[in-house]
XYZ file of C-alpha atoms in Angstrom:
172
model
C 21.852 -24.247 -88.979
C 23.820 -23.853 -85.753
C 26.103 -26.677 -86.896
C 26.770 -24.878 -90.202
C 27.736 -21.670 -88.408
C 29.959 -23.654 -86.055
C 31.705 -25.363 -88.996
C 32.227 -22.007 -90.713
C 33.808 -20.509 -87.616
C 36.413 -23.295 -87.671
C 37.567 -22.670 -91.252
C 40.665 -20.924 -89.906
C 41.565 -23.947 -87.787
C 41.236 -24.831 -84.150
C 41.064 -21.960 -81.728
C 42.263 -21.578 -78.171
C 38.726 -22.555 -77.115
C 38.937 -25.846 -79.050
C 42.296 -26.593 -77.423
C 40.824 -25.918 -73.983
C 37.865 -28.200 -74.690
C 40.129 -30.986 -76.005
C 42.399 -30.914 -72.945
C 39.538 -30.738 -70.458
C 40.675 -27.347 -69.184
C 38.214 -24.497 -68.774
C 37.901 -22.023 -71.601
C 39.792 -18.717 -71.265
C 36.375 -17.095 -71.117
C 35.870 -18.703 -67.707
C 38.905 -16.820 -66.414
C 37.545 -13.565 -67.760
C 34.153 -14.161 -66.139
C 35.718 -15.155 -62.802
C 37.942 -12.077 -62.910
C 34.963 -9.808 -63.594
C 32.980 -11.430 -60.754
C 35.922 -10.836 -58.398
C 36.075 -7.214 -59.541
C 32.356 -6.821 -58.865
C 32.576 -8.391 -55.403
C 35.633 -6.374 -54.362
C 34.105 -3.181 -55.739
C 30.903 -3.860 -53.806
C 32.876 -4.550 -50.624
C 34.710 -1.286 -51.048
C 31.797 0.950 -52.051
C 28.919 -0.608 -50.127
C 30.608 -1.788 -46.926
C 34.001 -0.305 -46.158
C 33.594 3.334 -47.269
C 30.296 3.632 -45.336
C 31.994 1.972 -42.335
C 34.798 4.551 -42.493
C 32.211 7.342 -42.664
C 30.467 5.892 -39.602
C 33.757 5.844 -37.693
C 34.395 9.486 -38.631
C 30.855 10.523 -37.649
C 31.651 10.223 -33.949
C 34.447 12.811 -33.913
C 32.270 15.124 -31.814
C 31.036 12.322 -29.540
C 31.460 12.146 -25.796
C 34.836 10.894 -24.642
C 35.321 8.033 -22.153
C 37.942 5.580 -20.914
C 36.937 2.065 -21.950
C 38.094 -1.462 -21.268
C 38.115 -4.127 -23.960
C 35.873 -6.873 -22.579
C 35.593 -9.081 -25.661
C 38.482 -9.164 -28.096
C 38.244 -10.704 -31.509
C 38.249 -9.486 -35.059
C 37.447 -5.820 -34.572
C 37.554 -5.258 -38.352
C 34.340 -7.273 -38.745
C 32.688 -5.898 -35.608
C 33.507 -8.576 -33.019
C 35.038 -6.416 -30.275
C 33.192 -5.078 -27.252
C 34.223 -2.379 -24.836
C 32.825 -1.345 -21.477
C 32.793 2.237 -20.193
C 30.806 4.576 -17.971
C 28.272 6.890 -19.601
C 25.958 9.097 -17.542
C 26.784 7.143 -14.409
C 25.964 3.695 -15.798
C 28.133 0.934 -17.229
C 27.667 0.482 -20.968
C 28.892 -2.390 -23.130
C 29.223 -1.342 -26.751
C 30.179 -3.384 -29.788
C 32.728 -1.558 -31.911
C 31.559 -1.072 -35.493
C 32.833 -2.806 -38.605
C 36.146 -1.322 -39.706
C 37.553 -0.793 -36.227
C 41.199 -1.534 -35.662
C 42.769 -2.890 -32.496
C 42.009 -6.557 -33.079
C 45.414 -7.641 -31.755
C 44.683 -6.260 -28.307
C 43.656 -8.667 -25.597
C 40.817 -8.455 -23.096
C 41.470 -5.820 -20.454
C 43.187 -3.371 -22.806
C 42.359 0.263 -22.023
C 41.208 2.499 -24.857
C 39.700 5.939 -25.216
C 36.361 5.821 -27.021
C 33.907 8.347 -28.387
C 30.186 7.628 -28.105
C 26.894 9.261 -28.948
C 25.387 10.988 -25.931
C 21.871 9.899 -26.946
C 22.989 6.332 -27.791
C 26.042 5.271 -25.759
C 26.046 1.803 -27.334
C 27.284 3.499 -30.523
C 30.953 3.897 -29.727
C 34.214 4.105 -31.654
C 37.840 3.881 -30.563
C 39.288 7.357 -30.617
C 42.225 5.987 -32.624
C 39.749 5.028 -35.401
C 38.144 8.442 -35.862
C 40.132 8.941 -39.076
C 38.484 5.911 -40.670
C 40.413 3.141 -38.969
C 41.187 -0.044 -40.822
C 38.021 0.447 -42.875
C 39.538 3.164 -45.010
C 42.659 1.088 -45.715
C 40.579 -1.946 -46.629
C 38.255 0.166 -48.789
C 41.162 1.497 -50.858
C 42.798 -1.934 -51.051
C 39.593 -3.658 -52.198
C 38.931 -0.876 -54.700
C 42.457 -1.173 -56.108
C 42.131 -4.946 -56.425
C 38.756 -4.543 -58.156
C 40.346 -2.186 -60.658
C 43.201 -4.633 -61.204
C 40.729 -7.458 -61.943
C 38.822 -5.276 -64.425
C 41.990 -4.223 -66.247
C 43.219 -7.830 -66.358
C 39.888 -9.057 -67.739
C 39.812 -6.414 -70.443
C 43.440 -7.067 -71.384
C 42.924 -10.843 -71.623
C 39.706 -10.340 -73.607
C 41.460 -8.122 -76.146
C 44.445 -10.467 -76.267
C 42.248 -13.500 -76.990
C 40.178 -11.638 -79.585
C 43.308 -10.420 -81.331
C 44.903 -13.862 -81.220
C 41.797 -15.396 -82.697
C 41.743 -12.855 -85.560
C 45.422 -13.389 -86.334
C 45.164 -17.206 -86.561
C 46.615 -18.291 -89.902
C 44.194 -19.711 -92.459
C 44.735 -23.426 -93.212
C 46.180 -24.384 -96.589
C 43.790 -26.153 -98.935
C 45.231 -29.016 -101.015
């Protein structure tokens, strides 16, 4: 039965899928699926990671202010920078949150930070109180996700239309 349906679908001649199978290349459907997966991943990065990170950076606008020294530089965007500052008379080392900017600075750089009075280890660079690099990355990832969705839909419609418009073979 499945073979009969398959034979009937080929009455119009070989399709783009048959050509892909014959040449050993992946079907155009694979591209659509990969594009949709990329859209999903980028959308999740934007909505579930970067926008909340930007909100966290903004949440410390009313925090206590202190002069800090960068003691461990690295990729601040992914939360690998540490600063040291004085809070309530004691030295505190705080890891900057995901979405922080300033990753090109080297150890010993001086920054102004804001921290929570009840939890000084929660600190943010004062320069990042507007959302830092997190907000830029959130919008970029969201835009790329939208681009992947639009591309997938366009290619899907294009392939469906091309398949419908295939000329019928001549019978002799």
